[in-house]
Each structure stands twice: as C-alpha cells, then as structure tokens.
Amino acid sequence: MILLIFTLLFGLWMFQNFYWKRKGLPPGPTPLPLIGNLLSIDKLGLEDFFTDIKNKYGDIHTFWLGESPVVSINDVPTILETFVKDGETFAGRPTNMLVTDMTRHGRNGLIFTDGPIWREHRRFALHVLRDFGMGKNLMQERVLDEVSVLIDGVKKQIAAGEKEINIQDGIDLGIGSIINALLFGYSFNKNKQEEFYELKTHLQRFMRAVGSPLVRLCDRNPFMFKMLPFIYGDVTRAIKELDGFFMKQLAAHEKEINFDADIEATDFAEAFLKKRKQLEAEGIKDHTFTDKQLYGACLDLWIAGQETTSNTLAWLVIYLMLNPEAQKKVHAELHSVIGSDRFITVEDKTQLNYVNAVVAETQRFCNLVPMNVNHRLVKDVEIKGYRIPANTTILHQISTVLFDERYFPDPLKFKPERFLDSDGKFFQPSSLMPFGVGKRSCLGEGLARLELYLFAANLFNHFEINAIPSKPPNTIRIIGGTVQPEPFLAIIKSRF
Ligand code: HEM
C-alpha cells in the first residue's frame, strides 16, 4: 500500500515536473526538479548553453533557473515588437529574489526594483546624470580628467624605460574614479587609490559570493538557502563588508554638505540628500528618499557602472593589439582628423567614423553580458502564438543577438567596417543592443558611451599599443556578471 502511494506521488511529481509546469510555455531543455537546467549550464558554460538552446529550440524558448522558468527572446523583430513597442508590459523585475533583497535591505535600488519606486528613482537618477552631462558639461570634464591621468601615467612609465606596461589597471582605476566622483564627489586618483582597491576587493568577494550558481538557485528558493548555511554565511559576510564601506562613505559625505546654501549638487549622493531635505521641508514625510534607497542606488550604480565599462575598454585594447591593421586605420583617421596631441572631445565625434566603428565592434565582439538581467511580465501576453502569463520571468538575450549571422555576417570576426556605410560613415543598426532595449535598458548608457569614446580616441591618439611577441594577450573569457579578459601587458610607444 505504502509503495503504491509512494509510486503514485512520485508519478504525479514527475508529471508536474516534466509536463504540467512546462505546459503552454515555449519549448526548451528539460528541467530537473529543484535545479532546473543547472547541470547543462554548468557543463557547457553560460554562453555555449544559450547558443546551444537557441539553435535547438529557436528564437523563443524557455530555460529553468531552479523551479522558475525564464522565457528568452533571441531575434530582433520580436524583441522590438515586445520589449520596445509594449515596454510597460515587460518592465517588471522578478519578485522572489531573496539574495537580491538581502543585499539591498529589501526591495531598494535601481536594478531590481519595479513599479512606482523604480519609476521615481530611475527618473531621478537620469535627471541627475543629465544635469551633470549637459549645460555645464561636467561629465565630459570628469572623464577627460581621468583620461589625462591615465595618459600621463603611461608616459611616465615609458620615460622610465618600462618595456612591458599594464594599462588595464589604469583603465580600471580611471573608470572607478569617474563613477565614484559621480556618486560621492571625489576621484580615487587623487591619493585615494587604496580606497579603490579596498572597494574592489569587497565587490569582487561580493560578486563571487552572490554570482555562484548555487546562490543563484537559492535566490529563488529560500528553503534551499536555509539548508546551506555555509553559502548563507558567505553571502552575509560579503554584504556586511560592502554595507560598512558605503554607509561610512555616505555618513562622511552627508556631514560635508551645506544644505542651507543654494548651490547645485555636484554628485548623486548630494542631489539625493538635498531632495530629501526639500521634501521634508515641504512637509512630505511619506517619501522614498530613504537611507536604504540611497544605499541601494549607489550600490547598483557602482556595480553596473564600473566593471562593465572597464572590461569593455580592456577588450578594446586587446582587439586592437591583436588586429594591427585595425589599429593602423585608427591612427590614420586620428592623424588626418585631429593631427596633434590635443584632447579629443565629443565635438570631434561625428568625424571619427572608424573610431566609432571600433567601439561598436568591440561592444558586439566582447559580448559583455552573457545573460541579460531578468524582467517580469506585468500582465499576460501572447508572443508568437504562446500565451505567457503575468509574472513569468522573461528576457531578451543580447548575447545571442550580437553573434547572430542574420544580423552580423561572419560574426566570429572582429570587423569594425561592418558599421561603416558605402561613404565610410558610421551607422548603428538596431541589432547592436549591448545596453538592452525598452524601459529597463541601461540607465548609464549615455555615460558609458561617453567614456568608451573619450578613452578609446584619446588613448590611441597618444599611443601605439602592441602585443609582446612572446606573450600576446589571449581572448580567454572569464565569465561572471560580465565577461572579463585575463590580465595582459603591452609594449606601448608614444605617438607625440
Ligand atoms: C559598456 C558599459 C555598459 C553596458 C554594456 C551595460 C549594459 C547594461 C544592460 C544589458 C542592462 C540590463 C538591461 C535590461 O534589463 O534589459 C543594464 C542595466 C543598467 N545599467 Fe548598464 N551597462 C553599462 C554601463 C553602465 C553605467 C556606466 C552605468 C551607471 C552609471 C549603468 C547603470 C545601469 C543601471 C542602473 C541599470 C538598471 C536599469 C533598470 O533596471 O532600470 N550601466 N546595463
């Protein structure tokens, strides 16, 4: 009898797992109970897993993270039809994210919130970024400050006779300084490099802790999380370190702000705290400009804004070292359009077609985000004949689009020319979507584009960067939240 009941329950469980829970969803690899497709992801690696399931199951398919299905869209027309045309429907974020919420003291910040709090704070952050970027052009000045520190540093190394130079760390520090100045008003390059390395160490430990596949599974499964106390310990320790760092920063910064003076804010934390003061002065107590929201927003802007741009620039340098013909074309263009060692600014941008094409091709070829951030459907939709219910996790998979032959012929080749028209003018097709599309597309796209262009143009205007014949850079991809290259050294010659 017991055996019969057991067999029956087991049969029902199998029916639920292999048929019922998948009913109506787009096809995809068979999930295992509790762990979903984790074994295949682990075996193939994230990138090959996504290419493999796209080839097998088509442009719209389903994979499973633990017990949660993720519907993935992989072709440009459908992505534009859904995420862009019907943006609001696709603008949610999954709600059952335990680790994410632990990290941000609840549903706070910019990346994983949705609804009114996300809308208000995304608008606020964009407004602050725009204020810094336009009018005063503060943003370009800040970026050029860091570009010039980097160039001076390399020139000193060349003058000191250094033959093998590490440019990657300088880029990393420069991009870290830009985001830190944006958030807290100061650059690490002004005698605070130790602080940068401390923060990087905290962040790396944190990303390692929360990025592990087991923790990703626990994110959707509190029961499992409690069963694995060593993972819980790792995550909470990493969160505590980051928390301590940012809270100290924010407390120190708040003391320096003159709330009485009618001076415009010059960093994000100051703008946020002033906004809070203003709301409270108007008698509005029930607002969302809380300490936890400020912490969540700063953490998100740091995480999303540092490693992404820094890794893309490191890849750009590697690709131009491995493709000397492309580097020669960059130098020829800079010689004819700029012709001196003056700073290159946004005013030169429309004339630097090949430089723009190199940045675009780098963003495509380095394919920085192996799995896009999950979205949540806020209502039922029908996509290509599949009825997908509200609250299903869904994403547009940037990484397969950027290597799709239909949009980028010969996708495994680094070919900046693909972004030049017959007159040699730079153009961007809608299939080039490294920042995502729709309502949740990258909030820092404007800043990232400015950084990529100003660093690339100025760096290669000043230098010729070549591979060391005995140890050229490799293209091994270290997969985390973004794709990082291995450390590399270069032979660098000054052009002026
Ligand atoms: C090369 C550099 C960058 C790349 C490739 C990149 C890419 C992305 C992608 C793919 C997303 C997710 C889109 C989606 O959910 O569909 C995203 C979101 C986001 N990015 Fe970036 N990003 C970069 C730089 C930055 C910078 C510099 C900042 C900050 C200043 C930033 C802040 C954010 C934020 C806050 C979000 C979440 C937006 C939301 O959920 O509403 N990113 N980014």
Short mmCIF file of N, CA, C and O in Angstrom, two decimals, residues 221 403 421 458 461 492:
data_model
loop_
_atom_site.label_atom_id
_atom_site.label_comp_id
_atom_site.label_asym_id
_atom_site.label_seq_id
_atom_site.Cartn_x
_atom_site.Cartn_y
_atom_site.Cartn_z
N ASN A 221 14.82 30.31 -3.94
CA ASN A 221 14.39 29.18 -3.14
C ASN A 221 14.86 29.32 -1.69
O ASN A 221 15.87 28.74 -1.29
N PHE A 403 25.82 37.80 -31.80
CA PHE A 403 26.59 36.84 -32.59
C PHE A 403 25.71 36.11 -33.61
O PHE A 403 26.07 35.03 -34.07
N ASP A 421 29.07 52.73 -43.67
CA ASP A 421 28.31 52.59 -44.92
C ASP A 421 29.23 52.80 -46.12
O ASP A 421 30.45 52.97 -45.96
N ASN A 458 41.31 59.13 -27.24
CA ASN A 458 42.49 59.81 -26.69
C ASN A 458 43.65 58.86 -26.45
O ASN A 458 44.81 59.20 -26.69
N ASN A 461 45.14 58.06 -29.74
CA ASN A 461 45.77 59.24 -30.33
C ASN A 461 47.18 59.40 -29.75
O ASN A 461 48.11 59.78 -30.46
N ILE A 492 54.16 49.75 -25.28
CA ILE A 492 53.46 50.99 -25.64
C ILE A 492 54.46 52.05 -26.10
O ILE A 492 55.45 52.31 -25.42
#
